[in-house]
CSV table of C-alpha atoms and ligand atoms in Angstrom, one decimal:
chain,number,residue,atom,x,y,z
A,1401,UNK,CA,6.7,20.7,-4.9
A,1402,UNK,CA,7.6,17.5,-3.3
A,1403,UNK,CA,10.8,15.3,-2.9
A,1404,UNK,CA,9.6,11.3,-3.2
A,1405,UNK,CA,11.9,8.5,-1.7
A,1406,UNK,CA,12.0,5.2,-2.7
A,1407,UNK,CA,13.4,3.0,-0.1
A,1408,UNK,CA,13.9,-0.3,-2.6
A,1409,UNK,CA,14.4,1.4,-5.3
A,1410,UNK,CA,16.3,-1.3,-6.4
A,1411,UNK,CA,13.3,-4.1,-6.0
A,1412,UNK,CA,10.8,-4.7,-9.0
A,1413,UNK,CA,7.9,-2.4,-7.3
A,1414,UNK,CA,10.5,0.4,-5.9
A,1415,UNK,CA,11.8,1.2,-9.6
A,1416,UNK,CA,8.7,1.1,-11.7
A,1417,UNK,CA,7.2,3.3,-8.9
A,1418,UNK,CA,9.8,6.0,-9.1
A,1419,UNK,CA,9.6,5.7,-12.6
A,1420,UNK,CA,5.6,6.3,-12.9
A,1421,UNK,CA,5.4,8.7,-9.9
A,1422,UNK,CA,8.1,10.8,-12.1
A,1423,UNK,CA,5.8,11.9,-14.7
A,1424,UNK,CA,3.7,14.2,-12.0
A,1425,UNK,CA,4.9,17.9,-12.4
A,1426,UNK,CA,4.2,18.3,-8.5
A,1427,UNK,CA,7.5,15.9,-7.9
A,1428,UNK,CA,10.7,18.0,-8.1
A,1429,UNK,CA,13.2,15.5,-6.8
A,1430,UNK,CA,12.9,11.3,-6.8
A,1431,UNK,CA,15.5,10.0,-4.4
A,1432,UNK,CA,16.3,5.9,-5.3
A,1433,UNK,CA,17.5,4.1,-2.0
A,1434,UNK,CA,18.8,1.3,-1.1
A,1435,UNK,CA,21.2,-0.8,0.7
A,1436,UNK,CA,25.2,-0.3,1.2
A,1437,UNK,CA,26.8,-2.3,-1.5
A,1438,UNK,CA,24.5,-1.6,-4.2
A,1439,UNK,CA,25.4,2.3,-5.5
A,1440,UNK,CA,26.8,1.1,-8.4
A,1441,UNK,CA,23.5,0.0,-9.6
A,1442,UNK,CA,21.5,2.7,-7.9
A,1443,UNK,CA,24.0,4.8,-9.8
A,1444,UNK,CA,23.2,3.1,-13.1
A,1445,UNK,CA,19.2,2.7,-12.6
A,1446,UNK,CA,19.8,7.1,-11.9
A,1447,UNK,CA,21.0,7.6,-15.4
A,1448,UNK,CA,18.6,5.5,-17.0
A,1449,UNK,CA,15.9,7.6,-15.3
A,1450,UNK,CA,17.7,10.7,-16.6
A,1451,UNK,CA,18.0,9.7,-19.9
A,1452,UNK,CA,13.9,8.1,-19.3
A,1453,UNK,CA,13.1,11.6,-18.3
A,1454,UNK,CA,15.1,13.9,-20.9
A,1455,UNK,CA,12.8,11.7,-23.5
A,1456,UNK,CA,10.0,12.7,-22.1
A,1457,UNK,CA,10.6,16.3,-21.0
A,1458,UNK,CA,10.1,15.2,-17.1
A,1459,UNK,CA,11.8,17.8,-15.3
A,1460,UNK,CA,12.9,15.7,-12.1
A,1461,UNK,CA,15.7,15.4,-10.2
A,1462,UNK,CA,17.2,12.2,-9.9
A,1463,UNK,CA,19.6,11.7,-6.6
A,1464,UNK,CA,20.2,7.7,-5.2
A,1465,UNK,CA,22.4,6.8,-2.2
A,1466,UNK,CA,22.1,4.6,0.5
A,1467,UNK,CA,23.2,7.0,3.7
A,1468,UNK,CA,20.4,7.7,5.4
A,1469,UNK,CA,21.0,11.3,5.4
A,1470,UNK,CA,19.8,11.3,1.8
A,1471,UNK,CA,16.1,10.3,3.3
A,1472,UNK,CA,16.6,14.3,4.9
A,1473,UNK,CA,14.0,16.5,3.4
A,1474,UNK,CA,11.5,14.0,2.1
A,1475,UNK,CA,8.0,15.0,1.6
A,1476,UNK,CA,7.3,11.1,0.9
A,1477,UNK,CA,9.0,8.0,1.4
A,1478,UNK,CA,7.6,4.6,-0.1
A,1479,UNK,CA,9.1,1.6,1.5
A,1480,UNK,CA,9.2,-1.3,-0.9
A,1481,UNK,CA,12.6,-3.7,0.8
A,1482,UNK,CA,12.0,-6.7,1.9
A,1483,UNK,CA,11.5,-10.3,0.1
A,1484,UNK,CA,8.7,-10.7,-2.1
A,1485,UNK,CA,6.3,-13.4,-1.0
A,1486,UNK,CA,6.8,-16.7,-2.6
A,1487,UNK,CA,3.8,-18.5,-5.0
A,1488,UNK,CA,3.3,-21.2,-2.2
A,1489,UNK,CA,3.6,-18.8,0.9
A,1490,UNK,CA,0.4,-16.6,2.3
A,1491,UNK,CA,2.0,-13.0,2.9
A,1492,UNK,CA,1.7,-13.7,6.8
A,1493,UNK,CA,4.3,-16.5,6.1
A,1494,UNK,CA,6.5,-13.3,5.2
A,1495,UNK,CA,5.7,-11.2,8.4
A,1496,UNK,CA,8.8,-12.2,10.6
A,1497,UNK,CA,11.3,-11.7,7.7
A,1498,UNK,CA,10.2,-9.1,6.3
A,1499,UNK,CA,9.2,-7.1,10.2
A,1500,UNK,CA,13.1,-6.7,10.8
A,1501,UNK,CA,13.7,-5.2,7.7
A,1502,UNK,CA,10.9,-2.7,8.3
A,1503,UNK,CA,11.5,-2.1,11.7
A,1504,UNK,CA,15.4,-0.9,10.9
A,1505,UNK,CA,14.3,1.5,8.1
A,1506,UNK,CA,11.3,2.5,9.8
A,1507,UNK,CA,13.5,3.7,12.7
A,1508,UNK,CA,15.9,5.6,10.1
A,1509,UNK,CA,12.7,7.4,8.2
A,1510,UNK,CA,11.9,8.6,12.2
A,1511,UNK,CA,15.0,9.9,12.5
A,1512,UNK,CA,15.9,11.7,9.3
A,1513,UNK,CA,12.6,12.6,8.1
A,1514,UNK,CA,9.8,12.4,10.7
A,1515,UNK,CA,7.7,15.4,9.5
A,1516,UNK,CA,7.3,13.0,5.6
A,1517,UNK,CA,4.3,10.6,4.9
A,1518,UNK,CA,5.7,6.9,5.1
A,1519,UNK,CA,3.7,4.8,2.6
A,1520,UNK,CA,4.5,0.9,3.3
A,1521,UNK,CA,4.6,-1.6,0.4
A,1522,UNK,CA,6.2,-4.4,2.0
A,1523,UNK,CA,4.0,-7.0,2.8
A,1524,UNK,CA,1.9,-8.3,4.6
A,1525,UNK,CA,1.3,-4.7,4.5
A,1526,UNK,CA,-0.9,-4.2,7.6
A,1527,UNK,CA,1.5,-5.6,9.5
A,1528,UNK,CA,4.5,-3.7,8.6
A,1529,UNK,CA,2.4,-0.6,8.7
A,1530,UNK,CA,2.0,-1.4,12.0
A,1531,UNK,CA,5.6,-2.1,12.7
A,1532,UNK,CA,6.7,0.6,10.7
A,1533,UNK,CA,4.5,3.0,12.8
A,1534,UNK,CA,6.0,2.0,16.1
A,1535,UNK,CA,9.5,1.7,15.5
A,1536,UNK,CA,9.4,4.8,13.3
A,1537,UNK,CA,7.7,7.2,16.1
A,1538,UNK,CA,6.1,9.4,14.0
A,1539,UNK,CA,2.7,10.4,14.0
A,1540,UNK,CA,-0.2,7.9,13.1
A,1541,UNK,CA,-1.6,10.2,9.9
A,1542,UNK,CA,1.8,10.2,8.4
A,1543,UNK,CA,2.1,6.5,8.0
A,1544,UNK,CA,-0.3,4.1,6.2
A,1545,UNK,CA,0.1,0.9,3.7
A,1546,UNK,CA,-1.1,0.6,0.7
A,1547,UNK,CA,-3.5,-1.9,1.9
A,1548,UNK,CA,-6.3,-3.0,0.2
A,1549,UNK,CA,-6.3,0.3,-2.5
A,1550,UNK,CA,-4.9,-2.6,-5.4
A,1551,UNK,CA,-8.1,-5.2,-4.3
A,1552,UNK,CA,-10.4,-2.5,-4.1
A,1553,UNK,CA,-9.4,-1.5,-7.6
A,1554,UNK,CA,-8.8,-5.6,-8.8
A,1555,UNK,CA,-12.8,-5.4,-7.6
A,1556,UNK,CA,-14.0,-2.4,-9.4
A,1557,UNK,CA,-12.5,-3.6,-12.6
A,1558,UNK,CA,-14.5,-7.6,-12.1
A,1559,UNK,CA,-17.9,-5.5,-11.8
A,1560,UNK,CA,-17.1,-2.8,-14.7
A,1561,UNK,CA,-16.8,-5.9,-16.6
A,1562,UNK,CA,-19.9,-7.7,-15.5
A,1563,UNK,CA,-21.8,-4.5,-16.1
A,1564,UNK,CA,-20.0,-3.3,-19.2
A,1565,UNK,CA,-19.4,-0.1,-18.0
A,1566,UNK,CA,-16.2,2.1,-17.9
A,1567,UNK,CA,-14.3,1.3,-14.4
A,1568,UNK,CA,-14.9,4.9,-12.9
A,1569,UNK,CA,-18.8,4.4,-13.0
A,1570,UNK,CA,-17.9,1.7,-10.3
A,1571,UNK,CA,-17.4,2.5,-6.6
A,1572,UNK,CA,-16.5,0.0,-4.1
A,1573,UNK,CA,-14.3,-1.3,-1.3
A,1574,UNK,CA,-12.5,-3.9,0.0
A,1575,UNK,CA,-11.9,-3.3,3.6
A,1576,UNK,CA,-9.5,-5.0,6.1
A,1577,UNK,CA,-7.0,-7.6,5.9
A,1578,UNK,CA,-4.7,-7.4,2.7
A,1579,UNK,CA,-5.0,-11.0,2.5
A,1580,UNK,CA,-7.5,-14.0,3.1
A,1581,UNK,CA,-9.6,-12.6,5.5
A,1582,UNK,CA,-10.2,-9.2,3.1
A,1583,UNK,CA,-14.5,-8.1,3.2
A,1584,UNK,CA,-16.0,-6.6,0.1
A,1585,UNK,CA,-18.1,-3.9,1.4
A,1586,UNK,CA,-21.3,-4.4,-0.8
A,1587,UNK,CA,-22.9,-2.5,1.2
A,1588,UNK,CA,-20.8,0.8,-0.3
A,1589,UNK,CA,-21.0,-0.2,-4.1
A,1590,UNK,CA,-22.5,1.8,-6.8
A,1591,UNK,CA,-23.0,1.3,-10.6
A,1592,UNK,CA,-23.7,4.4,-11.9
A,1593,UNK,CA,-24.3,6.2,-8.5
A,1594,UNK,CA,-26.9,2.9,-7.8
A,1595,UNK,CA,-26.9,0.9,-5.1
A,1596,UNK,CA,-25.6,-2.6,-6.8
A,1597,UNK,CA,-28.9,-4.5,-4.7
A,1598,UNK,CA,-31.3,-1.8,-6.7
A,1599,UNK,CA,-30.3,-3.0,-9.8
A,1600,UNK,CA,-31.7,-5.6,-11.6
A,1601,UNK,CA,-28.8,-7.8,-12.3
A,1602,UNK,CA,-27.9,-7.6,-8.9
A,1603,UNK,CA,-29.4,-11.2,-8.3
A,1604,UNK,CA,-26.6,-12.3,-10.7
A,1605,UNK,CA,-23.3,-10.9,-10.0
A,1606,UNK,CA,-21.0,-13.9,-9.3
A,1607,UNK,CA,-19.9,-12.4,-5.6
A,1608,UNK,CA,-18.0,-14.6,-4.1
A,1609,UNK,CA,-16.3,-15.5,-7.5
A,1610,UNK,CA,-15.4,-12.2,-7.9
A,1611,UNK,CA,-13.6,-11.9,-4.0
A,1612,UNK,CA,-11.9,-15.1,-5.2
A,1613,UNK,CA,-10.5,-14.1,-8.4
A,1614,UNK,CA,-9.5,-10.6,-6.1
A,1615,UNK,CA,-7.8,-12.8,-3.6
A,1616,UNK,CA,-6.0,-15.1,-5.6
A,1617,UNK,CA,-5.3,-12.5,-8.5
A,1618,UNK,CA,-1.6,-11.7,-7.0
A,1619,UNK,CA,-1.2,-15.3,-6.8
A,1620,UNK,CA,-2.0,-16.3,-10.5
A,1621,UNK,CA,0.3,-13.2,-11.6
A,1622,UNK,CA,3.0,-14.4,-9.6
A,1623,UNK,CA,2.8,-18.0,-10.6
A,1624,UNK,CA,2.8,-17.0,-14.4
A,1625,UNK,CA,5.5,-14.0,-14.2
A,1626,UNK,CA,7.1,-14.1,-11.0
A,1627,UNK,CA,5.8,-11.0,-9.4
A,1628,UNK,CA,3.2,-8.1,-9.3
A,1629,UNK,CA,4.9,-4.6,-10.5
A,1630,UNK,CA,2.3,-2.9,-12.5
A,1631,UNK,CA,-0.9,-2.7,-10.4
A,1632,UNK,CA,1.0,-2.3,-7.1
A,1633,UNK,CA,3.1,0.1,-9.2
A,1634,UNK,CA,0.5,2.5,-10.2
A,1635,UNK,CA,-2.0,2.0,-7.1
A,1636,UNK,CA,0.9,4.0,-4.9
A,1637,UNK,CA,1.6,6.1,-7.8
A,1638,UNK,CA,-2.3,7.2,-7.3
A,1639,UNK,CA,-1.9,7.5,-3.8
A,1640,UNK,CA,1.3,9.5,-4.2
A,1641,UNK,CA,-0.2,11.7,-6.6
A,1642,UNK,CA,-3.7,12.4,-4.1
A,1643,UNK,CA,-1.0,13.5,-1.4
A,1644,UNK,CA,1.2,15.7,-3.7
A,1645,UNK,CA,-1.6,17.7,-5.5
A,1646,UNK,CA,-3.8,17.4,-2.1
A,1647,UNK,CA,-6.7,15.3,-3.9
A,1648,UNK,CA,-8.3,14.9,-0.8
A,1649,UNK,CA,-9.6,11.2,-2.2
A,1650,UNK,CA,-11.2,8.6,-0.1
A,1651,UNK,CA,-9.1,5.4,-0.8
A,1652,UNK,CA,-9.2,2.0,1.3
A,1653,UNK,CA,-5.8,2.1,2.4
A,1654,UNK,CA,-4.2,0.6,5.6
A,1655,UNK,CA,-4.3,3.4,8.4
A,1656,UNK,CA,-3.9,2.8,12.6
A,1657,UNK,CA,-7.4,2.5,14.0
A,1658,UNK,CA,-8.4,3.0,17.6
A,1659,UNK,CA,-12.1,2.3,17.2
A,1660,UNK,CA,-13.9,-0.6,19.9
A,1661,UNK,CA,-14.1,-3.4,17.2
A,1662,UNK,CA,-10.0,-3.2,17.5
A,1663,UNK,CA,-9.2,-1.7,21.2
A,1664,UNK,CA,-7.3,1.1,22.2
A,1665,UNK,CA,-3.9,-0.5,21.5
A,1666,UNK,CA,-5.1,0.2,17.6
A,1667,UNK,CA,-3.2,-1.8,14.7
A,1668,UNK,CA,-3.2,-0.6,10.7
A,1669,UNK,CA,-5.7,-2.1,8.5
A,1670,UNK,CA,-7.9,-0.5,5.4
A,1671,UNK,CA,-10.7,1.2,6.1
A,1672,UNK,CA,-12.3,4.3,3.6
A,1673,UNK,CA,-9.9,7.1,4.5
A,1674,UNK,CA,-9.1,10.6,3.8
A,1675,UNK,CA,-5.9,10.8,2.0
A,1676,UNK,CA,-4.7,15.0,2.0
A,1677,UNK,CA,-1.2,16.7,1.3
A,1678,UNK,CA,-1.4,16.6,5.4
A,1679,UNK,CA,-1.8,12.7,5.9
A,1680,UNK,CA,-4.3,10.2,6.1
A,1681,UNK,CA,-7.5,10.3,8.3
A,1682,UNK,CA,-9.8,7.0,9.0
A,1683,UNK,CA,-13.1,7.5,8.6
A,1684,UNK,CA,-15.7,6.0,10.6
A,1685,UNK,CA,-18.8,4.2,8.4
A,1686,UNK,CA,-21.7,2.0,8.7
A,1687,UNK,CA,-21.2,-1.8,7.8
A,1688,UNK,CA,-23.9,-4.1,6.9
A,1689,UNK,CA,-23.7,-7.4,10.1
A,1690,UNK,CA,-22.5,-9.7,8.0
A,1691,UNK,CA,-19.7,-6.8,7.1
A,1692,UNK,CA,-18.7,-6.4,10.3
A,1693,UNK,CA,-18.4,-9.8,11.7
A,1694,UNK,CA,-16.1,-10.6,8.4
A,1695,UNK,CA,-14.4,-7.1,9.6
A,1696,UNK,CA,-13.7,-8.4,13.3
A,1697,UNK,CA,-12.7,-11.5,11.6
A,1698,UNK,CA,-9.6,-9.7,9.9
A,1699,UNK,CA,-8.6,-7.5,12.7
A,1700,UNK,CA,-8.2,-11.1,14.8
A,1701,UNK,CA,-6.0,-12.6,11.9
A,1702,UNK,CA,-3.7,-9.0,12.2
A,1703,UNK,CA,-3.7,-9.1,16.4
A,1704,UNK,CA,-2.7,-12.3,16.2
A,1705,UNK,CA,0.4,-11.9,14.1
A,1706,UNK,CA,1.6,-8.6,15.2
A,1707,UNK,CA,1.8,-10.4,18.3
A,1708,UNK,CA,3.9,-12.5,17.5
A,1709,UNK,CA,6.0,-10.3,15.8
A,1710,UNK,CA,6.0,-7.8,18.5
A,1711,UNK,CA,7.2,-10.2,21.0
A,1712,UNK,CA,10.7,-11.0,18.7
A,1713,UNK,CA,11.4,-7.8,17.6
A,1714,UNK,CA,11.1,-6.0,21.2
A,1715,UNK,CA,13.7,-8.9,22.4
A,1716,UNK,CA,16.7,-7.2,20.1
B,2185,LIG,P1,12.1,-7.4,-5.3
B,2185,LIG,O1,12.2,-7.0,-6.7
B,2185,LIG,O2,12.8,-8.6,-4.9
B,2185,LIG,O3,12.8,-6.2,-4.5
B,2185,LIG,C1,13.1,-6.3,-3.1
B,2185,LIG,C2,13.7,-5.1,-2.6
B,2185,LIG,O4,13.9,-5.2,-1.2
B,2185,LIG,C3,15.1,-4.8,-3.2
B,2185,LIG,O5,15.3,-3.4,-3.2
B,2185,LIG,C4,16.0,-5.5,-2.2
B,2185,LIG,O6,17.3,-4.9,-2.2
B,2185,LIG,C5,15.3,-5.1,-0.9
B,2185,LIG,N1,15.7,-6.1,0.1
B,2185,LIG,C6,15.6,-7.5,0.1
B,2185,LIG,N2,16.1,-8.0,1.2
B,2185,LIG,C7,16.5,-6.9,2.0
B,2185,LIG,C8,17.2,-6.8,3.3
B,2185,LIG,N3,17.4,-7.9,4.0
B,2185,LIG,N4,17.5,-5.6,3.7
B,2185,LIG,C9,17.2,-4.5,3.0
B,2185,LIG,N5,16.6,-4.5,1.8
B,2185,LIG,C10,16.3,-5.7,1.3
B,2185,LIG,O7,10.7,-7.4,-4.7
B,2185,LIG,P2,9.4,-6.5,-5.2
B,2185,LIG,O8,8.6,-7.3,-6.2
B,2185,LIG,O9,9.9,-5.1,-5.6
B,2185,LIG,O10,8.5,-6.5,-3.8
B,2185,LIG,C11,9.0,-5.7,-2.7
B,2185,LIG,C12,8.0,-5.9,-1.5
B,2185,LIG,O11,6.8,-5.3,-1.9
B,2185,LIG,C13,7.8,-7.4,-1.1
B,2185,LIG,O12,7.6,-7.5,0.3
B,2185,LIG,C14,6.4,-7.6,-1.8
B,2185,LIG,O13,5.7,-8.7,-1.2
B,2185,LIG,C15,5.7,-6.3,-1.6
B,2185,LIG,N6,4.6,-6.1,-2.5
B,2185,LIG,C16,3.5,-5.6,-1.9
B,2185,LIG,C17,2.4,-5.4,-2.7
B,2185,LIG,C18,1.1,-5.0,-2.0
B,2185,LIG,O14,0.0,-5.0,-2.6
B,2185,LIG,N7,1.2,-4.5,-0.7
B,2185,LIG,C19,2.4,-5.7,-4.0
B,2185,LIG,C20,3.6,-6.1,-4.6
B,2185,LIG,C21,4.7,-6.3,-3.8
B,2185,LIG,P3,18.5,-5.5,-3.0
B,2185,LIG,O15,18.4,-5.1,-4.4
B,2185,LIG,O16,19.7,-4.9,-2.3
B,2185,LIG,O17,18.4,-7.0,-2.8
């Protein structure tokens, strides 16, 4: 049995999240946080999950405050605060904004609840994961970001289409950067348990139309409603549902990695990892060249911002 926290619960992404991630019998209690002004409405948005949860027969808990004491005795805590990213801004335009908002509730999750799994939403997500991992001094397999787990999935659904097939006959990955400089992994995808080069339509799948439509699909859905809530919402309600009922899944989410193509001062991107009840563990694979100099690409466009961040947060 698990106790989730939503830290955002008032944001777009934080309520449809406690709302989905309320329908899995393994979550006993949903506490919605957020920030000192707003328990009025965290009060209202309670009762409307009640009554949401009496009409379905959910039997969870609903608590809301915004003391950080209530983060005590969290098995998970989603943080989803900050300010979404504007249709004309890339989400490394965000990183300064949003890396102070990050860094003061990562520093609260490390002190009231440093033994829970801290899944960052807030983008650009590698970088808060990053940031969220330092200031929050807990243990690098109890925080990740959602990373690339929503393109890997945006991906899966272009080729299930292309090859008329139902989605989970489709394996693949998108691997580092959540952002421009993300790297489909062709090299690790399968139709059908086949290698997408031995099929025969291979020749014909529109690639690099595809990692376009990926990349600019948050974009487009921003543009025409104002904001993604629906595929971010259910991609962490997957990934909170593999850690509560201990899946054991491999999912490309954004985890601290130490290996030489980054340097031993490690920073959070998505690479395939483990995701368990216990945490999240990076697994080392094979990548075609081309795959790893797109790879090293991405890990230069992170170092470069985290840098910058770094050096303005660790003034205060
Ligand atoms: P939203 O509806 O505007 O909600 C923003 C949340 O952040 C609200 O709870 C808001 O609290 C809180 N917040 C804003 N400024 C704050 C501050 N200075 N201090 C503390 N809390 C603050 O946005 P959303 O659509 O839910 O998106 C939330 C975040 O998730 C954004 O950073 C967005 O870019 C990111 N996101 C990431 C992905 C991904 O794939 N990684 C996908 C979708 C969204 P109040 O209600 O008190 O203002």
């Amino acid at each position: 049995m698990a106790k989730v926290t939503i830290i955002g619960a008032t944001g777009q992404v934080g309520s449809y999240v406690a709302h989905a991630v309320s329908q899995f019998p393994h979550v006993q209690e949903m506490c919605l946080f957020g920030r000192v002004g707003n328990e009025k409405y965290l009060d209202g948005l309670a009762h409307d999950m009640m009554d949401s949860f009496a009409a379905r027969g959910t039997n969870t808990r609903v608590s809301f405050g915004t003391n950080e004491k209530e983060l005590r005795g969290s098995d998970i805590i989603v943080l989803t605060s900050g300010v979404p990213r504007k249709a004309d801004q890339t989400r490394l335009d965000l990183a300064l904004e949003n890396a102070k908002i990050v860094k003061q509730y990562a520093e609260m999750v490390g002190r009231m609840a440093p033994d829970s799994i801290l899944i960052v939403i807030t983008n650009p997500v590698d970088i808060m994961t990053s940031v969220a991992l330092k200031y929050s001094g807990m243990m690098p397999h109890r925080v990740f970001g959602l990373g690339t787990h929503l393109d890997s999935m945006r991906l899966k659904a272009c080729l299930a289409e292309f090859f008329n097939v139902h989605v989970s006959e489709v394996h693949t990955r998108i691997i580092g950067e959540h952002g421009d400089s993300m790297v489909p992994m062709w090299s690790a995808t399968t139709i059908g348990g086949i290698q997408i080069d031995n099929l025969l339509g291979a020749a014909k799948v529109p690639r690099e139309e595809m990692i376009e439509r990926v990349k600019n699909s948050g974009t487009y859905i921003i543009q025409s409603k104002g904001s993604t809530v629906y595929g971010p919402g259910d991609a962490i309600a997957t990934l909170i549902k593999t850690i509560v009922e201990d899946e054991n899944r491999m999912l490309t989410v954004s985890t601290q990695i130490r290996w030489d193509i980054v340097g031993q001062e490690g920073i959070c991107i998505s690479v395939p990892t483990r995701v368990t009840r216990g945490g999240v563990f990076p697994i080392a694979v094979w990548m075609a060249d081309d795959e790893v100099k797109a790879f090293s690409n991405s890990v230069e466009v992170i170092k470069d911002v985290l840098k910058k961040v770094y050096s303005i947060l660790d003034k205060k």
